[in-house]
Amino acid sequence: SWITAISETSDWLPVNDPCNRLLGTGWRIPTSLEYSNVITNGGVPFSSPLKLHNSGYLAWNAGGMVNGRGTTQGNYWSTTSVSATTAFDLYNVGSSMVADNKANSFSLRCLRDALVLSAPSVSDVAFSNMTSVSADVSAAVTPDGGSPVTERGFCWNTTGTPTTADNIVSGGLGVGAFTSTIAGGLVQGSTYYVRAYAINKIGISYSTVNSFKICPAAFSVQHIAGIDGAPVSKVVTYNSVSSTLSGKAVCWITQNLGADQQATVVTDATDASAGWYWQFNRIQGFKNDGTTRTPALSWIAIDETSDWVSANDPCTRLLGSGWRIPTSTEYTNVITNGGIPFTAPLKLHYGGYLSNAGSLLGRNTYGIFWSSSANTSTIATYLQFSSGVSAIYSNIANSKGSAFTLRCLRDAIVIALPSVGQVVVDASSMTGTSAGVSAAVGSDGGASVSDRGFCWNLTGNPTLSDNHITDAATGTGNFAGTITGLTVGPKYYIRAYATNSAGTAYSEGTGFNAVLTSICPDTFNIQHTVGFRGIPVTKAVTYHAVQTSLSGTAQCWITQNLGADHPATSAADATEASAGWYFQFNRSLGYKHDGITRTPVAWSTSISEASDWTLINDPCNIMLGVGWRLPTSTEWSNAHGSPQNWASYADSYNSVLKIHGAGYLSNGYLSTAGSVASRGSEGNYWSCTATSNINASAYEFYSTLNALTGVTKAYGYSVRCLR
């Protein structure tokens, strides 16, 4: 960076004298009086002993551009200030002393009028090849102060301003560059302060203090879709580097959050290097492969005054162990300290962004990275860079609604609870006494997950003090188990848990529960009593049931008609024992028909009412209890639709529901009202959904139809129950 103006009253101080700093042993810049004597004594022509030549200069008002080199002039600073903004220099062409702007950059000649021995000069420390337990450090000694350097090396501590009384590692002797390795007892999280030193017979010199953190060269994270905002599931190996670019020693990841890899060049336009995008102060990340955004949620506008709060920080949630989004001040320091070029340690590149309408823009043209700092209720601060431009901005209108990339840093290791995903209940494995369950652990919170599993109870928010099972494995990733000892009827509340040194987290730590609403029995017995809740005859029935997701979600269905003595033996089973009872729409009264006689005899020839089938009249609920009910029209549509695609009653019978041609009771349109028809060839099953005052939706099938249709409510149709 070029300094365009210097205003200070001081002469050139010895501590800043490059002749002294770079050559030592008493070398210094001449005073204006000494240069005046040079002119008087004829020492300016190139033929004189000093060989002063036209080396040119860098212009203060031209951004440091070089002028006059080899052609017109040479300017040589003296140590003598003239005013706050000017100082004397020797102008060799005119062989004169002139007062020039201090912000010009002129050549230097050095003189020495006495040999002055001093302590050596030591450069600042640089770091490289950092591992989880060590770091290579390098520096240089030059000059030696006029006396041989008998010892050089590095000293360090964790408190600041180390000396040779602290930890040291030798770097040999003499002048020049040297490298050593600091190791032994180093741990992640601590800040290590380092100085180079050099010793000659005059004394010891130290470099300025530099610092570093032990950062993991690589660490793997299991991202799981739906946990902490991860848009997709994948394992990512992140690389990190220790850097003071932000103003102090911290660890930075060297690829975008969610990126499979570090960018290969600054214009890398691949999805794998871009990683994921986030709206300001939102947990949900978005992946964009160049065509499709995942998840394809409705895009939202954001209007709130908050900075990015820690609870929503994706770096913290997805990486754990103290990783966080940088502040605007930290990004400003990165720019000031030259950390933006792709050649710098952070490897920032043009990952693009999602506009405040959710579309992908600027990939391979712009790098835009959120800071954690808000500006207004709709605008926040971000680092943006493109070819030749790097700056902190907050000027995109409604920028909080845009989605930018993220880089993460860590200045301290913070152990947090693990992240635990929602429980999934495996409907296909469910029985009357057990159920298979699965979940996943995302971030381990910065400490190894030592225990994980499932807990459940009947009251809600179960913990380890309730029923629980422990997974045999530990760590992050997917896991599964089987809970047992269940009984038919109650509602079970289930949560996954994971434990590390910070404690135990349950189901993402926010109370998201998987609720097992019904245990599906293989069989269950019901004593039906005539006259009680619409039951037409007295008998004990053993109902069979199956767990299935045919209707769209995992539910329990009976596999015989309500009132049937047993499941049908074939799709064309025409027996009364398999047909069960018939019901008119929104009526709790069931009808038995033996082929000749209907029981009871009373029959409504027409029904006209706007209501769906109400729960109080639902014969499944009334006659079976414990959550049984009629299917909705949507559930019937899902059952016979894709991917089952039932085309005949043979298809519906061959399904797990064993639906068959049980016939129906006529409404009087084609035959005597209330008479049985088409038993063995046609099936008609009510949904609970009305379509008008006189019609309702039912699942029907026969030789030319297999569909959900609207029919007169006064028909007597079969009933299947689910829960």
mmCIF file of N, CA and C in Angstrom, residues 11-12 29-33 35-36 75-83 85-91 96-102 106:
data_model
loop_
_atom_site.group_PDB
_atom_site.id
_atom_site.type_symbol
_atom_site.label_atom_id
_atom_site.label_comp_id
_atom_site.label_asym_id
_atom_site.label_seq_id
_atom_site.Cartn_x
_atom_site.Cartn_y
_atom_site.Cartn_z
ATOM 1 N N ASP A 11 13.135 14.659 12.462
ATOM 2 C CA ASP A 11 14.177 14.177 11.563
ATOM 3 C C ASP A 11 14.056 12.655 11.456
ATOM 4 N N TRP A 12 14.916 12.109 10.571
ATOM 5 C CA TRP A 12 14.903 10.646 10.428
ATOM 6 C C TRP A 12 15.508 10.031 11.675
ATOM 7 N N ILE A 29 22.338 7.148 7.610
ATOM 8 C CA ILE A 29 22.042 8.087 6.527
ATOM 9 C C ILE A 29 22.810 9.388 6.787
ATOM 10 N N PRO A 30 23.368 10.005 5.749
ATOM 11 C CA PRO A 30 24.043 11.291 5.961
ATOM 12 C C PRO A 30 23.055 12.387 6.363
ATOM 13 N N THR A 31 23.564 13.401 7.074
ATOM 14 C CA THR A 31 22.776 14.598 7.368
ATOM 15 C C THR A 31 22.806 15.524 6.161
ATOM 16 N N SER A 32 21.964 16.566 6.154
ATOM 17 C CA SER A 32 21.980 17.548 5.066
ATOM 18 C C SER A 32 23.303 18.305 5.035
ATOM 19 N N LEU A 33 23.894 18.546 6.205
ATOM 20 C CA LEU A 33 25.178 19.241 6.245
ATOM 21 C C LEU A 33 26.260 18.390 5.595
ATOM 22 N N TYR A 35 25.836 16.136 3.214
ATOM 23 C CA TYR A 35 25.636 16.174 1.770
ATOM 24 C C TYR A 35 26.049 17.521 1.181
ATOM 25 N N SER A 36 25.808 18.602 1.934
ATOM 26 C CA SER A 36 26.259 19.924 1.458
ATOM 27 C C SER A 36 27.771 19.943 1.319
ATOM 28 N N ASN A 75 17.859 11.192 -6.590
ATOM 29 C CA ASN A 75 17.575 11.916 -5.347
ATOM 30 C C ASN A 75 17.953 11.033 -4.181
ATOM 31 N N TYR A 76 18.671 11.638 -3.204
ATOM 32 C CA TYR A 76 19.190 10.877 -2.073
ATOM 33 C C TYR A 76 18.794 11.580 -0.786
ATOM 34 N N TRP A 77 18.007 10.877 0.038
ATOM 35 C CA TRP A 77 17.559 11.490 1.281
ATOM 36 C C TRP A 77 18.731 11.774 2.218
ATOM 37 N N SER A 78 18.573 12.928 2.915
ATOM 38 C CA SER A 78 19.358 13.161 4.124
ATOM 39 C C SER A 78 18.471 12.832 5.315
ATOM 40 N N THR A 79 19.007 12.974 6.520
ATOM 41 C CA THR A 79 18.204 12.712 7.717
ATOM 42 C C THR A 79 17.480 13.954 8.216
ATOM 43 N N THR A 80 17.593 15.069 7.483
ATOM 44 C CA THR A 80 17.209 16.358 8.033
ATOM 45 C C THR A 80 15.832 16.782 7.547
ATOM 46 N N SER A 81 14.906 16.964 8.489
ATOM 47 C CA SER A 81 13.569 17.448 8.183
ATOM 48 C C SER A 81 13.588 18.958 7.986
ATOM 49 N N VAL A 82 12.751 19.445 7.033
ATOM 50 C CA VAL A 82 12.602 20.880 6.819
ATOM 51 C C VAL A 82 11.310 21.376 7.449
ATOM 52 N N SER A 83 10.228 20.663 7.209
ATOM 53 C CA SER A 83 8.921 20.994 7.781
ATOM 54 C C SER A 83 8.194 19.688 8.066
ATOM 55 N N THR A 85 6.091 18.309 6.276
ATOM 56 C CA THR A 85 5.832 17.549 5.051
ATOM 57 C C THR A 85 7.027 17.485 4.103
ATOM 58 N N THR A 86 8.134 18.206 4.402
ATOM 59 C CA THR A 86 9.290 18.199 3.497
ATOM 60 C C THR A 86 10.570 17.903 4.262
ATOM 61 N N ALA A 87 11.558 17.410 3.500
ATOM 62 C CA ALA A 87 12.880 17.133 4.070
ATOM 63 C C ALA A 87 13.931 17.361 2.984
ATOM 64 N N PHE A 88 15.194 17.555 3.406
ATOM 65 C CA PHE A 88 16.286 17.806 2.467
ATOM 66 C C PHE A 88 16.735 16.522 1.794
ATOM 67 N N ASP A 89 16.987 16.625 0.483
ATOM 68 C CA ASP A 89 17.620 15.541 -0.251
ATOM 69 C C ASP A 89 18.654 16.122 -1.200
ATOM 70 N N LEU A 90 19.628 15.308 -1.565
ATOM 71 C CA LEU A 90 20.629 15.691 -2.553
ATOM 72 C C LEU A 90 20.072 15.383 -3.933
ATOM 73 N N TYR A 91 19.988 16.436 -4.767
ATOM 74 C CA TYR A 91 19.535 16.302 -6.151
ATOM 75 C C TYR A 91 20.791 16.249 -6.995
ATOM 76 N N SER A 96 22.742 19.883 -5.817
ATOM 77 C CA SER A 96 22.239 20.841 -4.835
ATOM 78 C C SER A 96 21.374 20.131 -3.812
ATOM 79 N N MET A 97 21.183 20.780 -2.698
ATOM 80 C CA MET A 97 20.260 20.305 -1.684
ATOM 81 C C MET A 97 18.909 20.972 -1.905
ATOM 82 N N VAL A 98 17.824 20.179 -1.949
ATOM 83 C CA VAL A 98 16.479 20.711 -2.153
ATOM 84 C C VAL A 98 15.555 20.132 -1.076
ATOM 85 N N ALA A 99 14.451 20.820 -0.844
ATOM 86 C CA ALA A 99 13.425 20.330 0.089
ATOM 87 C C ALA A 99 12.318 19.672 -0.722
ATOM 88 N N ASP A 100 12.100 18.395 -0.516
ATOM 89 C CA ASP A 100 11.092 17.648 -1.275
ATOM 90 C C ASP A 100 10.062 17.024 -0.332
ATOM 91 N N ASN A 101 8.919 16.668 -0.927
ATOM 92 C CA ASN A 101 7.821 16.034 -0.188
ATOM 93 C C ASN A 101 8.292 14.728 0.442
ATOM 94 N N LYS A 102 8.035 14.559 1.724
ATOM 95 C CA LYS A 102 8.478 13.370 2.456
ATOM 96 C C LYS A 102 7.848 12.074 1.928
ATOM 97 N N PHE A 106 12.911 8.112 -2.181
ATOM 98 C CA PHE A 106 14.224 8.385 -2.757
ATOM 99 C C PHE A 106 15.208 7.295 -2.370
#
